[in-house]
CSV table of C-alpha atoms in Angstrom, one decimal:
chain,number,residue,atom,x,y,z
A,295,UNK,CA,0.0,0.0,0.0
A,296,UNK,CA,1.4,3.3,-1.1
A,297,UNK,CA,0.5,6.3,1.6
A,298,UNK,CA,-0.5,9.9,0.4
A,299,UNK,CA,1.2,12.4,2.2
A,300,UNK,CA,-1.4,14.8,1.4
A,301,UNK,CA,-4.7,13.1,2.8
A,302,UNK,CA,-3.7,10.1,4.7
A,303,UNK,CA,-5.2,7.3,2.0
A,304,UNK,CA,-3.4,4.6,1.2
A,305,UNK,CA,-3.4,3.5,-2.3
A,306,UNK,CA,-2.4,0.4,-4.1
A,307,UNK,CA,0.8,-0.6,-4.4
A,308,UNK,CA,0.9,0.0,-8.7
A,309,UNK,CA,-0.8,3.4,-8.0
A,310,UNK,CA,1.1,6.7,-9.4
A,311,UNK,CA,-1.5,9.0,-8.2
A,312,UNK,CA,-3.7,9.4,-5.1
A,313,UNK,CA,-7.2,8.5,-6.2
A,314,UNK,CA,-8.7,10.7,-3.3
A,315,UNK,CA,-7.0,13.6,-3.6
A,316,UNK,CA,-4.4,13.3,-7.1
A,317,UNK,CA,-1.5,14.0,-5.5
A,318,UNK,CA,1.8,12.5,-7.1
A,319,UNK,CA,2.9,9.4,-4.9
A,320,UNK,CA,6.4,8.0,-3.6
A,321,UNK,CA,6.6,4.4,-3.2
A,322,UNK,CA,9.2,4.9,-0.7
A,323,UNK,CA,7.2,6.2,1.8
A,324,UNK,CA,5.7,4.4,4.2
A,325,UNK,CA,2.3,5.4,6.0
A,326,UNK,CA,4.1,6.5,10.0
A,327,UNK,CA,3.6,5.1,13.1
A,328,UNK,CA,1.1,7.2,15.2
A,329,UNK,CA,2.4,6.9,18.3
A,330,UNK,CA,5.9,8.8,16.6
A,331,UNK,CA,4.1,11.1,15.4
A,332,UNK,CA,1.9,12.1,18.2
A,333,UNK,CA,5.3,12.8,20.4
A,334,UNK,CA,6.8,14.8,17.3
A,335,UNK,CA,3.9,16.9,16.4
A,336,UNK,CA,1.3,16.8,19.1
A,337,UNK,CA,-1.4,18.7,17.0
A,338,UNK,CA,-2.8,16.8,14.6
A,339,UNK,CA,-2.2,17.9,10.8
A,340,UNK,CA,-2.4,15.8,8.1
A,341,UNK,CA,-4.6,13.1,9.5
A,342,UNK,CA,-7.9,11.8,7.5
A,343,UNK,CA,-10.9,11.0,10.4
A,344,UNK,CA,-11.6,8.0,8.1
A,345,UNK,CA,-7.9,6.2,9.1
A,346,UNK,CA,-6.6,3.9,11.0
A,347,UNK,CA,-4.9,5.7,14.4
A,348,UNK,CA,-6.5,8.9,13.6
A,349,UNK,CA,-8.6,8.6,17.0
A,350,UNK,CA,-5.9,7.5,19.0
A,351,UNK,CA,-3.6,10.0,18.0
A,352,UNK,CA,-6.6,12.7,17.9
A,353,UNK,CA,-7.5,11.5,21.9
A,354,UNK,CA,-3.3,11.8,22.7
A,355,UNK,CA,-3.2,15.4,21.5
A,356,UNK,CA,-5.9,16.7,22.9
A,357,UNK,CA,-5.1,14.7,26.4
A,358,UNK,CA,-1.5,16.5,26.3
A,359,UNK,CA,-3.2,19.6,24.9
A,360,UNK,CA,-5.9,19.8,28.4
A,361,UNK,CA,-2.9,18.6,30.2
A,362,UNK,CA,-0.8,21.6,29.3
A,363,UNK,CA,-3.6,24.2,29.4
A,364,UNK,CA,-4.3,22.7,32.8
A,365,UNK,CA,-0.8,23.6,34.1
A,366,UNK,CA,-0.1,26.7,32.6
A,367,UNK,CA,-3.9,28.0,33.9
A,368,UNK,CA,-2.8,26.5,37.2
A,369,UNK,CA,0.7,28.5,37.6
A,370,UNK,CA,-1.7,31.6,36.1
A,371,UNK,CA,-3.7,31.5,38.9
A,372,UNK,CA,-1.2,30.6,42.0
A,373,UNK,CA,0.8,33.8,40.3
A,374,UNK,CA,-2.5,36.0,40.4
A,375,UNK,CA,-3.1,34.8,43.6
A,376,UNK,CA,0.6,35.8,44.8
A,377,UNK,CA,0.1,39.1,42.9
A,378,UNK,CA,-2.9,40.1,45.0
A,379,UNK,CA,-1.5,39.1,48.5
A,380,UNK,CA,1.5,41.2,47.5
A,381,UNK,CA,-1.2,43.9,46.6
A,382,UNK,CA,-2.9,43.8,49.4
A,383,UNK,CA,0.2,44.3,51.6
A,384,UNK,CA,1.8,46.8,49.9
A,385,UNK,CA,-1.9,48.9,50.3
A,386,UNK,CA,-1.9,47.8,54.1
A,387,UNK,CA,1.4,48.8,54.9
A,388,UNK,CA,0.5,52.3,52.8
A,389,UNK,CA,-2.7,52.6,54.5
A,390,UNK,CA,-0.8,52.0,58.1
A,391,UNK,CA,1.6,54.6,57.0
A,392,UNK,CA,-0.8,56.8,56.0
A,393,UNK,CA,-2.5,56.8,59.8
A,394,UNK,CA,0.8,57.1,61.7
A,395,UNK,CA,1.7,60.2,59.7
A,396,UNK,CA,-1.8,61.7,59.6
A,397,UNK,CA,-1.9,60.9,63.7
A,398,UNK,CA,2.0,62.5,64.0
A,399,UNK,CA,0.3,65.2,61.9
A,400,UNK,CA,-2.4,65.8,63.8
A,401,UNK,CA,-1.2,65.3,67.0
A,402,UNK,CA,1.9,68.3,65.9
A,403,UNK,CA,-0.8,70.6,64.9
A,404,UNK,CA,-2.5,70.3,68.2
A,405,UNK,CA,0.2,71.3,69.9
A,406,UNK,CA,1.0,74.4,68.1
A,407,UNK,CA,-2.5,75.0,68.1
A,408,UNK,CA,-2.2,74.7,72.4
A,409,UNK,CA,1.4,77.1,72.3
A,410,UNK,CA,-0.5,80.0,70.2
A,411,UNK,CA,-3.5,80.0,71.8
A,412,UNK,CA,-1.6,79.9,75.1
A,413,UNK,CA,-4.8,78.1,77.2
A,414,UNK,CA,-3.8,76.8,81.1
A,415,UNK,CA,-5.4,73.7,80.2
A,416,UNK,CA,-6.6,71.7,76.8
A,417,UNK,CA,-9.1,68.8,75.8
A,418,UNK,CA,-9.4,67.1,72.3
A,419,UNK,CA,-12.6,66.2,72.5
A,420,UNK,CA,-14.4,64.8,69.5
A,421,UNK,CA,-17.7,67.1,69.2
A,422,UNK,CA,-14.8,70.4,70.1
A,423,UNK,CA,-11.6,71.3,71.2
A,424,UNK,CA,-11.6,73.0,75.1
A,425,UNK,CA,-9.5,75.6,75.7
A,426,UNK,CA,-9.7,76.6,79.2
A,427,UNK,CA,-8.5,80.3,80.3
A,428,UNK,CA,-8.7,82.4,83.6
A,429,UNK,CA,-11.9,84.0,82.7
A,430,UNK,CA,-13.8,82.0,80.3
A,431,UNK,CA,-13.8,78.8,78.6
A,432,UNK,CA,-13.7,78.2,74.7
A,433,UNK,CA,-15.3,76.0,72.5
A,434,UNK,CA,-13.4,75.3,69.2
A,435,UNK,CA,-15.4,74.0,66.2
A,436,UNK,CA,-12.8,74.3,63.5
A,437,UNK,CA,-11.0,71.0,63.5
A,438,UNK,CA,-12.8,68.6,61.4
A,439,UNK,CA,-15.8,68.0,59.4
A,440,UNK,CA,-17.5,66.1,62.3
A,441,UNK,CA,-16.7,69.4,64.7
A,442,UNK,CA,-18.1,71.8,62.5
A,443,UNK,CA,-21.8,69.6,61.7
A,444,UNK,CA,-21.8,70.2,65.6
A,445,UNK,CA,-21.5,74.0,65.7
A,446,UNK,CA,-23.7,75.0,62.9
A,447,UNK,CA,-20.1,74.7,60.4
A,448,UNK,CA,-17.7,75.5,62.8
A,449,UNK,CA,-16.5,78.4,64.7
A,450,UNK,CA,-15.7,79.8,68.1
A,451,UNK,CA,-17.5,80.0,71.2
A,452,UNK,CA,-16.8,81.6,74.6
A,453,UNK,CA,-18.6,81.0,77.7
A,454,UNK,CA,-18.1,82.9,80.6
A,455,UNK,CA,-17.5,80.7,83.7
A,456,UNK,CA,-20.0,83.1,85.7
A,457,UNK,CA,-22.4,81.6,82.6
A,458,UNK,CA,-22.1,78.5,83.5
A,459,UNK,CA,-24.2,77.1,86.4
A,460,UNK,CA,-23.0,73.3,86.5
A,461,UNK,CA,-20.3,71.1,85.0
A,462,UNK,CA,-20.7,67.2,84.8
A,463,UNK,CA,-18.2,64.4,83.9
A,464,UNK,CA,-18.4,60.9,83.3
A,465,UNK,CA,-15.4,59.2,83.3
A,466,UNK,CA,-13.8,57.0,80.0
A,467,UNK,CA,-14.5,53.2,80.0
A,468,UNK,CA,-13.2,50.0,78.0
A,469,UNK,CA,-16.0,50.6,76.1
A,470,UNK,CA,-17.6,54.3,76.4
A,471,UNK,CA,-16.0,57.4,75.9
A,472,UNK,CA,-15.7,59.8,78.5
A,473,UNK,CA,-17.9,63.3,78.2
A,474,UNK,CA,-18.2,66.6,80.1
A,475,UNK,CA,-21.0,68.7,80.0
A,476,UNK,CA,-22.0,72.3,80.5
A,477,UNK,CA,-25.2,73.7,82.0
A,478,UNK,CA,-24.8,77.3,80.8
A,479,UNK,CA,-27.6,80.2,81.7
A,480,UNK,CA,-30.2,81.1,79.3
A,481,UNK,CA,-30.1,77.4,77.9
A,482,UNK,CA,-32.9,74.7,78.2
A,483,UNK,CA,-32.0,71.3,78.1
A,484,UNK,CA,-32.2,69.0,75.1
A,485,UNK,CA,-34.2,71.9,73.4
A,486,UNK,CA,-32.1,75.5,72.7
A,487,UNK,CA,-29.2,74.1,73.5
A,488,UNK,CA,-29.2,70.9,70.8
A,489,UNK,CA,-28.2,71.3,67.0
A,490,UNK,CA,-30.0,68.2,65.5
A,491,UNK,CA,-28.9,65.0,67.6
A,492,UNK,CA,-25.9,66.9,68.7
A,493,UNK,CA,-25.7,69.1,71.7
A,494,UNK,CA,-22.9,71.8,71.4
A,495,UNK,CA,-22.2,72.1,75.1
A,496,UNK,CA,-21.4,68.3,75.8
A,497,UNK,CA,-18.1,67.2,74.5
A,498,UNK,CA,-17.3,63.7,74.1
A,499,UNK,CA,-13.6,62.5,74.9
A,500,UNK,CA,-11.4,59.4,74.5
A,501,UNK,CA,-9.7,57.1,77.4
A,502,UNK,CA,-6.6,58.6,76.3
A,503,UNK,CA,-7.4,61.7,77.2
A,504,UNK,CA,-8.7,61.0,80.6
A,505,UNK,CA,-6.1,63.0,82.0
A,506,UNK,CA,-6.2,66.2,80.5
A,507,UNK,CA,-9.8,65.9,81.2
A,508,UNK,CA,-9.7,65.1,84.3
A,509,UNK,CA,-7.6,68.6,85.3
A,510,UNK,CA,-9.9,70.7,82.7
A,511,UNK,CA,-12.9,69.4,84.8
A,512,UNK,CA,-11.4,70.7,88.4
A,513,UNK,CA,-10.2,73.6,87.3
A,514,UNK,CA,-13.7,74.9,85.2
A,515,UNK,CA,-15.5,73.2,88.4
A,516,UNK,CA,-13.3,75.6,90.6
A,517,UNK,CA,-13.6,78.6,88.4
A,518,UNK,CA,-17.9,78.1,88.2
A,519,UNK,CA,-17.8,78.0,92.1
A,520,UNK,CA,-15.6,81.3,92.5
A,521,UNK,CA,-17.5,82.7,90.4
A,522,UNK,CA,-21.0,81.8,91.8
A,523,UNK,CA,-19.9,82.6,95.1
A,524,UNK,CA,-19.2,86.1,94.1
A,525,UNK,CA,-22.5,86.6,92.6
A,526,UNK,CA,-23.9,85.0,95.6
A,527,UNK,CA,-22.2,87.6,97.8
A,528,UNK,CA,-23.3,90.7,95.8
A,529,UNK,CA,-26.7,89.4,96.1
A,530,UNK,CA,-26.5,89.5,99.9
A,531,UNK,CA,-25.3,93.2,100.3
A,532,UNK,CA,-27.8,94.2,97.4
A,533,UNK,CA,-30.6,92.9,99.3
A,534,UNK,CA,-29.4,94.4,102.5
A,535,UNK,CA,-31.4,97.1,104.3
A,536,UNK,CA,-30.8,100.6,104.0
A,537,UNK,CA,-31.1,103.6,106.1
A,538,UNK,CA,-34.1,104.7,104.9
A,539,UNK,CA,-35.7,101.0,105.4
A,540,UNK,CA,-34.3,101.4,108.9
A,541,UNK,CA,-35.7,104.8,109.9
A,542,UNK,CA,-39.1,103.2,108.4
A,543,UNK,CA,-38.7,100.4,110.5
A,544,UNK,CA,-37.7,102.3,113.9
A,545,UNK,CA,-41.0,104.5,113.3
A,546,UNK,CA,-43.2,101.6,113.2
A,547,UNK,CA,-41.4,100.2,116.4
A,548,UNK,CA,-42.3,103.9,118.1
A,549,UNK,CA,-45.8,103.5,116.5
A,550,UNK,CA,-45.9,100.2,118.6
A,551,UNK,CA,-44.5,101.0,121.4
A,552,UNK,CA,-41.5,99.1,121.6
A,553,UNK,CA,-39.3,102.1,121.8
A,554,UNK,CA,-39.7,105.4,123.0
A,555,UNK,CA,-39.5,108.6,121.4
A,556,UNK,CA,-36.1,109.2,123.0
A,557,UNK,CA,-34.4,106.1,121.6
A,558,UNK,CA,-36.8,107.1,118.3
A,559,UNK,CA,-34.4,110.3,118.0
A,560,UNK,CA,-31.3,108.5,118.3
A,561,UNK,CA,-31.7,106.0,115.4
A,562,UNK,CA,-33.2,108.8,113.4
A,563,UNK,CA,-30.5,110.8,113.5
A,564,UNK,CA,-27.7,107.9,113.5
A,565,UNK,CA,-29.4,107.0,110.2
A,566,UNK,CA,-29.7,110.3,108.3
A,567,UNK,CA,-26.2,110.5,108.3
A,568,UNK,CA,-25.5,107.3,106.5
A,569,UNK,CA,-28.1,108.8,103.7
């Protein structure tokens, strides 16, 4: 039988031409071995569906093929897989970065913020910052986005400590934040004193700040008592009697009879001279 290297048929042995396919044919070659040929050109080529070893060959090459594909999707994928892990710690150690030197940032800007404003004491409390001074306490909106929602978009506020009638504190927890807030005059509760859910005279701090808070709270505490005390003391001589009340009140003791007009002259004329 004489093989066609063009379509695979084989001929008869007397045959010149192919009878399939007319191609010129050389006795001297013989049809090859599929197995050779499958490990020399994997993909099949030349082979006619109709032969002998055309299945076997066409079930090795694709077998290899799917092997192959297999592999190379496999080492595609472990190498994605290693590309993303590598991803995502190059974007968590930027991201950790990032929140050191914004906190190193921040925490530098507070405390030129503390030297210029030249406060005796100093809270960073989330709703405001606290500056506390001899007369007066302030209230600084200006920090952050979050600071200014509270205030109406920011701003300053001063608060007299006469203004202020109470001060509470709740210490920071494991869990809770700490808070102080201010009772100031001319305020009602929950109502005046609230912008939306936020109130603008309680200030929210964290555990770390406990401290700070701590010495803000005793020393606004101690100012708010000085100061009420004063008041308190004004409030007694204002409502003091004087010398005309007295004289008024000596007549209607004569008018009584509980002293006599003697002792009558005596307080009156003691008392005009204080007029």
């Amino acid at each position: 039988m004489v093989y066609c290297t063009k379509c695979g048929f084989e001929n008869a042995d007397s045959s010149k031409f192919c009878i399939t396919c007319g191609n010129k044919l050389d006795v001297n070659i013989s049809r090859p071995n599929p197995q050779n040929d499958f490990q020399n050109n994997p993909e099949p080529m030349d082979y006619n569906p109709n032969n002998q070893g055309y299945e076997e060959h066409h079930f090795n090459s694709n077998q290899q093929y799917n092997e192959t594909n297999y592999n190379n999707n496999n080492n595609s994928f472990e190498q994605g897989m290693n590309d993303v892990g590598n991803y995502i710690n190059d974007l968590g150690n930027k991201t950790q970065d990032s929140i050191l030197n914004y906190r190193k940032n921040k925490e530098e800007k507070h405390a030129r913020k503390i030297q210029d404003k030249n406060a005796l004491y100093y809270l960073n409390g989330r709703e405001a910052e606290l500056f506390a001074y001899e007369d007066y306490l302030e209230f600084d909106f200006t920090e952050d986005y979050f600071k200014k929602i509270t205030s109406r978009w920011g701003g300053v506020k001063k608060i007299y400590y006469h203004q202020i009638n109470s001060i509470q504190k709740r210490d920071a927890g494991s869990l809770a934040n700490g808070s102080l807030e201010f009772e100031v005059q001319g305020n009602v509760r929950g109502k005046q004193q609230r912008i939306g859910n936020f109130n603008e005279n309680l200030v929210h701090y964290y555990k770390k700040y406990e401290a700070e808070a701590t010495a803000l709270y005793e020393f606004v505490n101690q100012k708010i008592i000085e100061s009420h005390k004063g008041v308190t003391q004004a409030q007694v001589v204002k409502t003091e009697d004087g010398p005309l009340d007295k004289l008024k009140k000596s007549k209607e003791l004569l008018d009584m009879g509980a002293i006599s007009p003697d002792e009558y002259e005596m307080i009156k004329e003691k008392l005009l001279k204080e007029i």
